[in-house]
Coordinates of C-alpha atoms in Angstrom, one line a residue:
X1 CA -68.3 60.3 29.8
X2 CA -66.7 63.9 30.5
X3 CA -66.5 66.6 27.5
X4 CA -63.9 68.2 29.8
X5 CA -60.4 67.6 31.4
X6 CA -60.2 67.6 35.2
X7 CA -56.9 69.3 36.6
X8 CA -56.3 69.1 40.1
X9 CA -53.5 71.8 41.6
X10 CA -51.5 70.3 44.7
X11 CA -48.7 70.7 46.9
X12 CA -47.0 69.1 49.6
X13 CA -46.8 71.8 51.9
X14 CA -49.1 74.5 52.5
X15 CA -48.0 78.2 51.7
X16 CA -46.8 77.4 48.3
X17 CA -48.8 79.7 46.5
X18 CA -51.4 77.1 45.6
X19 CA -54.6 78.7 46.0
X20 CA -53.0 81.7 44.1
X21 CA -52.4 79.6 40.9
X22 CA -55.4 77.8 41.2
X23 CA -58.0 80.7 41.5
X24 CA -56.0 82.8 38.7
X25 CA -56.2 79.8 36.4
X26 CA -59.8 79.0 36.8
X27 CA -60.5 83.0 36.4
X28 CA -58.5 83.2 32.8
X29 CA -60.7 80.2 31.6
X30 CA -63.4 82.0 33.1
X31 CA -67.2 80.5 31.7
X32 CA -65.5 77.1 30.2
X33 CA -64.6 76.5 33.7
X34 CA -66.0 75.2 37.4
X35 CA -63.4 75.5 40.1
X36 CA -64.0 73.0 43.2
X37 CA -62.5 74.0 46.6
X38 CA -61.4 70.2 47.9
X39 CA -59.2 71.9 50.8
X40 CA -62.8 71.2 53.0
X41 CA -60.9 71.6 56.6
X42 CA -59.8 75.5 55.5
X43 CA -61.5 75.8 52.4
X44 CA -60.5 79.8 51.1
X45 CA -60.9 80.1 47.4
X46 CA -64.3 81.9 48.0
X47 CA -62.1 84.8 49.3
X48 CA -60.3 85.5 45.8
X49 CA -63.4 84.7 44.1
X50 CA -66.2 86.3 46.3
X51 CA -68.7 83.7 44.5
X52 CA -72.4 84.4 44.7
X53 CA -73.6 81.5 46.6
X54 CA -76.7 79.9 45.2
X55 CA -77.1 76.2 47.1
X56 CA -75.6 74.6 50.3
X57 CA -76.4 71.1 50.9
X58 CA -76.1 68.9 54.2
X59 CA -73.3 66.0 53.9
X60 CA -74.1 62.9 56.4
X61 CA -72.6 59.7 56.9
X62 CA -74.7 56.4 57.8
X63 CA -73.3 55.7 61.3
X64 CA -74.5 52.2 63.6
X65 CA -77.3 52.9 66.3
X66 CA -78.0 49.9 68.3
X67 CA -81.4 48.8 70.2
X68 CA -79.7 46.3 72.8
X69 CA -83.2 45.1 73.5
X70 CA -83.1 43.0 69.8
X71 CA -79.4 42.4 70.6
X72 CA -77.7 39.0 71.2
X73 CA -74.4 40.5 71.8
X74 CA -73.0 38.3 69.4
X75 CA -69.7 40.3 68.4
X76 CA -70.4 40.0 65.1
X77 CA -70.7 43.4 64.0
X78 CA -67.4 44.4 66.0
X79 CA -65.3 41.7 64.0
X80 CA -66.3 43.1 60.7
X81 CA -65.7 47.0 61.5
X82 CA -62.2 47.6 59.9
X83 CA -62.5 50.9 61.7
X84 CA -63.2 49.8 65.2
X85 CA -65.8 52.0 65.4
X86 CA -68.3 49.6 67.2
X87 CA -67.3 47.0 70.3
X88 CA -69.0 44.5 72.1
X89 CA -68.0 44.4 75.8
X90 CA -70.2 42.2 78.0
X91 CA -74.2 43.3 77.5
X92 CA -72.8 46.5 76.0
X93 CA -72.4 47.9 72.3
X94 CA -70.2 50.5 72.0
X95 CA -70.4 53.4 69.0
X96 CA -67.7 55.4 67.9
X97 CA -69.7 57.5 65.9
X98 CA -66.5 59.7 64.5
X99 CA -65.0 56.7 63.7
X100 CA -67.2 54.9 61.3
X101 CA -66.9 55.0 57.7
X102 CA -70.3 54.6 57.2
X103 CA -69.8 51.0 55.3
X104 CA -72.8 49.7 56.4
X105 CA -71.2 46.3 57.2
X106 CA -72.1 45.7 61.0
X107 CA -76.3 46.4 59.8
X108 CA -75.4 43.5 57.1
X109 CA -74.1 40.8 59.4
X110 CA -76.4 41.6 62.5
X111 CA -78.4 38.1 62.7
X112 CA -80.7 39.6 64.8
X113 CA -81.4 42.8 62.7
X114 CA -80.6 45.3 65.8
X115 CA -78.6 47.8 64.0
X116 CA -80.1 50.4 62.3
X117 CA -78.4 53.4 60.4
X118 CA -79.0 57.1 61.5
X119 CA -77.4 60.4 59.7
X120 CA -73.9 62.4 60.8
X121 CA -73.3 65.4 59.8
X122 CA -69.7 65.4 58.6
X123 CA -69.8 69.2 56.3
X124 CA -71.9 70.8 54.1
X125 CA -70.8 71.8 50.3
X126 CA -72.0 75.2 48.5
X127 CA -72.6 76.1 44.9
X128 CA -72.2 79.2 43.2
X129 CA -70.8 81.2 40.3
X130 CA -68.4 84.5 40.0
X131 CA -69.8 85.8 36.6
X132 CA -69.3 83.0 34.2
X133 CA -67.4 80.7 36.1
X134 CA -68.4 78.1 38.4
X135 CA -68.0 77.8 42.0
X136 CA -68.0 74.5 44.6
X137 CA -66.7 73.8 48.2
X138 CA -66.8 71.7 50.9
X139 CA -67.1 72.8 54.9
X140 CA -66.4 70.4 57.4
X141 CA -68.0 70.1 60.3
X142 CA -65.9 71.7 63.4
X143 CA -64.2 68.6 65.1
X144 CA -65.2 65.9 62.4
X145 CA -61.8 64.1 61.7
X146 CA -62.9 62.7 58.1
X147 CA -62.0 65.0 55.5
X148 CA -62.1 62.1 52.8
X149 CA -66.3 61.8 52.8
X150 CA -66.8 65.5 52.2
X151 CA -64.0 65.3 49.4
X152 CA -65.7 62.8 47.2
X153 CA -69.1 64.7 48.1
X154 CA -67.9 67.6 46.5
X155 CA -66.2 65.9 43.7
X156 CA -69.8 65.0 42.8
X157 CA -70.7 68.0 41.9
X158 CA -67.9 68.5 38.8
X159 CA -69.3 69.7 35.5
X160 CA -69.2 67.3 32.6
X161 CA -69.0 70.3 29.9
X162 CA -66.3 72.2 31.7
X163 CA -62.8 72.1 32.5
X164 CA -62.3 71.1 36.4
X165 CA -59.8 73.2 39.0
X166 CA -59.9 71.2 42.0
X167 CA -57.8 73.3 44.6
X168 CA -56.2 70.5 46.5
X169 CA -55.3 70.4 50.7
X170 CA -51.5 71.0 51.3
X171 CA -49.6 67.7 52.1
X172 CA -49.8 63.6 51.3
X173 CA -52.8 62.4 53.7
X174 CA -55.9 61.0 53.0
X175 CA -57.8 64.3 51.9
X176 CA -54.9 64.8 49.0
X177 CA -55.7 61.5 47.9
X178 CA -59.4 61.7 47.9
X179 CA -58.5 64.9 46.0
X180 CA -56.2 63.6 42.8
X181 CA -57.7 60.1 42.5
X182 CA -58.3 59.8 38.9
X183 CA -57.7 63.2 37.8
X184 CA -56.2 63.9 34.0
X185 CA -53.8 66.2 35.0
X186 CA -51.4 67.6 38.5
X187 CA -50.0 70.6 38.9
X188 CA -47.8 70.4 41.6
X189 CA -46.9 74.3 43.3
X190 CA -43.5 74.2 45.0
X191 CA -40.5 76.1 46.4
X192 CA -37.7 75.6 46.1
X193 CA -36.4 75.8 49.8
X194 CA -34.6 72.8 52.0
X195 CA -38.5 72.6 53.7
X196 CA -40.2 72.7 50.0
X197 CA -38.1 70.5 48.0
X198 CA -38.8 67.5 50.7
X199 CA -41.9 68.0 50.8
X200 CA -42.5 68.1 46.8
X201 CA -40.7 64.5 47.2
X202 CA -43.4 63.3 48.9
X203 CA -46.1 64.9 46.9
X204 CA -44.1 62.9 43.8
X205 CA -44.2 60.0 45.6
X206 CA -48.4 60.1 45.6
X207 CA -48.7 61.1 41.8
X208 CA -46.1 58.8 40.6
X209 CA -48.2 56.2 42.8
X210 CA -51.4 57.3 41.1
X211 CA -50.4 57.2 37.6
X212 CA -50.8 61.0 37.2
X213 CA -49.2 63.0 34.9
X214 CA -48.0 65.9 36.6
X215 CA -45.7 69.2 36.1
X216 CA -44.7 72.2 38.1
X217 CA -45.0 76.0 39.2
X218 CA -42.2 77.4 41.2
X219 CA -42.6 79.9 43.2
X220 CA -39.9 82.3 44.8
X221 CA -38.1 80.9 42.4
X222 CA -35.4 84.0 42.3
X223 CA -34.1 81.8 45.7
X224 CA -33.1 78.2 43.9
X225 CA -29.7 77.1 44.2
X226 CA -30.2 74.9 41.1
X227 CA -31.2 71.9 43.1
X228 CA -34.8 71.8 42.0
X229 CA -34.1 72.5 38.7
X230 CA -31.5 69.5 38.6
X231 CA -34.4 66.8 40.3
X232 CA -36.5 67.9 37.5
X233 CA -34.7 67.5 35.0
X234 CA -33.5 63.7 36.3
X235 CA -37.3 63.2 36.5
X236 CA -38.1 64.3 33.4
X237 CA -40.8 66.8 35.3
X238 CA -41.9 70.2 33.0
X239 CA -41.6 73.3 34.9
X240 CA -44.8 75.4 33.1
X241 CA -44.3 78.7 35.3
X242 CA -42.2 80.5 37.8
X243 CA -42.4 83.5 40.0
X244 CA -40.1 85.5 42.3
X245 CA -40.0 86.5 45.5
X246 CA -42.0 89.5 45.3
X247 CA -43.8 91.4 48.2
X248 CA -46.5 93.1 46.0
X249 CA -47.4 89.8 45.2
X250 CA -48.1 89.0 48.5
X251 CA -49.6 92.2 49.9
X252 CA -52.3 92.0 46.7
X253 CA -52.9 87.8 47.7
X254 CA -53.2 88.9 51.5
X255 CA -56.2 91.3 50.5
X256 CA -57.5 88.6 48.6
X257 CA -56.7 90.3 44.7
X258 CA -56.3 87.7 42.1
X259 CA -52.9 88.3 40.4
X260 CA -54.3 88.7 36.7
X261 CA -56.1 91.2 38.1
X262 CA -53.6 93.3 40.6
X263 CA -50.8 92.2 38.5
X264 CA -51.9 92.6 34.8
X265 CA -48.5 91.6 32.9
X266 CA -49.6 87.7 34.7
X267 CA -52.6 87.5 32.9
X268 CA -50.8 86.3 29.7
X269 CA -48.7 83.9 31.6
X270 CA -52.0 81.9 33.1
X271 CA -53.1 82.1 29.9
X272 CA -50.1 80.4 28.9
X273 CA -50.4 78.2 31.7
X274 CA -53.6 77.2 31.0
X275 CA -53.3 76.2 27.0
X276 CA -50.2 74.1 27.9
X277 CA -52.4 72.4 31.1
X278 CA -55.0 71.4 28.9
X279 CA -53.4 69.9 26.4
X280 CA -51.6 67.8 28.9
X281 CA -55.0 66.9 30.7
X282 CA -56.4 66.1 26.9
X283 CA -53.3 63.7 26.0
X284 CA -53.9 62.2 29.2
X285 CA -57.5 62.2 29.5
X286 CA -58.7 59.0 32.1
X287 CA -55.0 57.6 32.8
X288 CA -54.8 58.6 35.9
X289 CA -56.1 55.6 38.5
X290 CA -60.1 55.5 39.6
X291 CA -62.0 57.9 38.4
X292 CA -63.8 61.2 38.8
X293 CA -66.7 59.8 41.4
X294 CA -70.0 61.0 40.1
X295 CA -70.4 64.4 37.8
X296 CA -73.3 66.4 36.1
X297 CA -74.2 68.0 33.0

């Protein structure tokens, strides 16, 4: 049972700002807080926070190896793969390793026991800390197409006594859902262009499907035409912060300065940000569908 509220910051396009948000809210709540990078393919919150690395641990996934000398080239195992990761063609068994799931299933039904399981390397995940607060990422593997794995991996390592900033990938796949799956709270980063409002559709689409409650942070928000405004308020979606179009901004993220700290007036506004978040996540606390998959103290 978690002390803590998990709060996972999304968006449906990348570029929104939402690294920015997530890295200054983790750093207001600073010690009470572990922030979890879950963006594994381009993982980047390490370059706000510059986190003392302490651990890095191997990720693998169980993947088929076959000894055809055992085999009866049954078919079996290829019929049960949902992923079509291994085939059966004539006195052959062929192994898509970077397909497999790592289920296990085709070493279940193999009558004739010829399937064992080796380790993949899919990523590795690190642990850390910036002063008080706590640090976690994934890194995948160059060329491994399965983000998802590596997600839950680092999920894993979420902090039972303190709140939880998981820093989402951009967009609606897979990875995103690996990433919101059961959190207590969503806080969607958005624009509100032609190209940002679309895509924030689609993000809704996945948290409305999830159960999760969720709000908003608009950024270069001096450039609405009121249509975002309006779709929020027909959905009944809280906007909790906004902020302009402003090129210091973007000069201090593009050296990698955290805004409460280049920007000082913003510090009180993540505060803000973050009381209002966490009463949210507290109200909400375990609505949100599945569930945090494995933590520690």
């Amino acid at each position: 049972m978690r002390n803590a509220s998990v709060i996972a910051v999304a968006s449906g396009k990348g570029g929104t700002g939402k690294t920015l948000v997530a890295t200054n809210l983790a750093r207001v709540l600073g010690e009470r807080a572990q922030i979890i990078d879950c963006d594994v393919e381009e993982p980047n919150v390490h370059l706000f926070l510059r986190p003392t690395i302490e651990t890095m641990t191997p990720v693998t996934l169980p993947v088929p190896e076959v000894d055809l000398s055992k085999c009866s080239f049954c078919g079996r195992c290829g019929e049960v793969c949902q992923y079509k990761a291994i085939v059966v063609v004539g006195k052959q068994v062929l192994t898509f390793r970077e397909m497999c799931h790592g289920c296990g299933a085709c070493s279940l039904v193999c009558p004739e026991g010829a399937i064992r399981e080796q380790p993949r390397l899919v990523g590795v995940l690190e642990e850390g800390r910036c002063d008080g607060l706590l640090y976690a990422a994934g890194r995948l593997r160059i060329g491994e197409p399965m983000a998802a794995p590596l997600i839950k991996a680092v999920r894993r390592l979420a902090r039972d006594s303190r709140t939880v900033i998981l820093d989402a990938p951009p967009g609606t796949s897979c990875p995103v859902v690996a990433t919101l799956k059961g959190v207590d709270m969503c806080l969607l980063v958005t624009e509100p262009t032609p190209f940002g409002i679309n895509d924030l559709m689609l993000a809704l689409e996945v948290v409305e499907y999830l159960g999760l409650p969720h709000a908003l942070v608009v950024n270069r928000c001096d450039l609405s035409n009121g249509e975002l405004e309006e779709i929020c308020k027909r959905r009944g979606i809280e906007i909790l912060m906004t902020f302009p179009q402003d090129r210091t901004i973007a000069e201090a993220y593009s050296r990698g300065q955290l805004l409460v700290e280049s920007h000082p007036p913003y510090r009180k506004a993540f505060e803000s940000l973050a009381k209002n978040l966490l009463l949210m996540a507290e109200r909400n606390r375990g609505k949100g569908r599945g569930t945090l998959l494995g933590s520690n103290p």
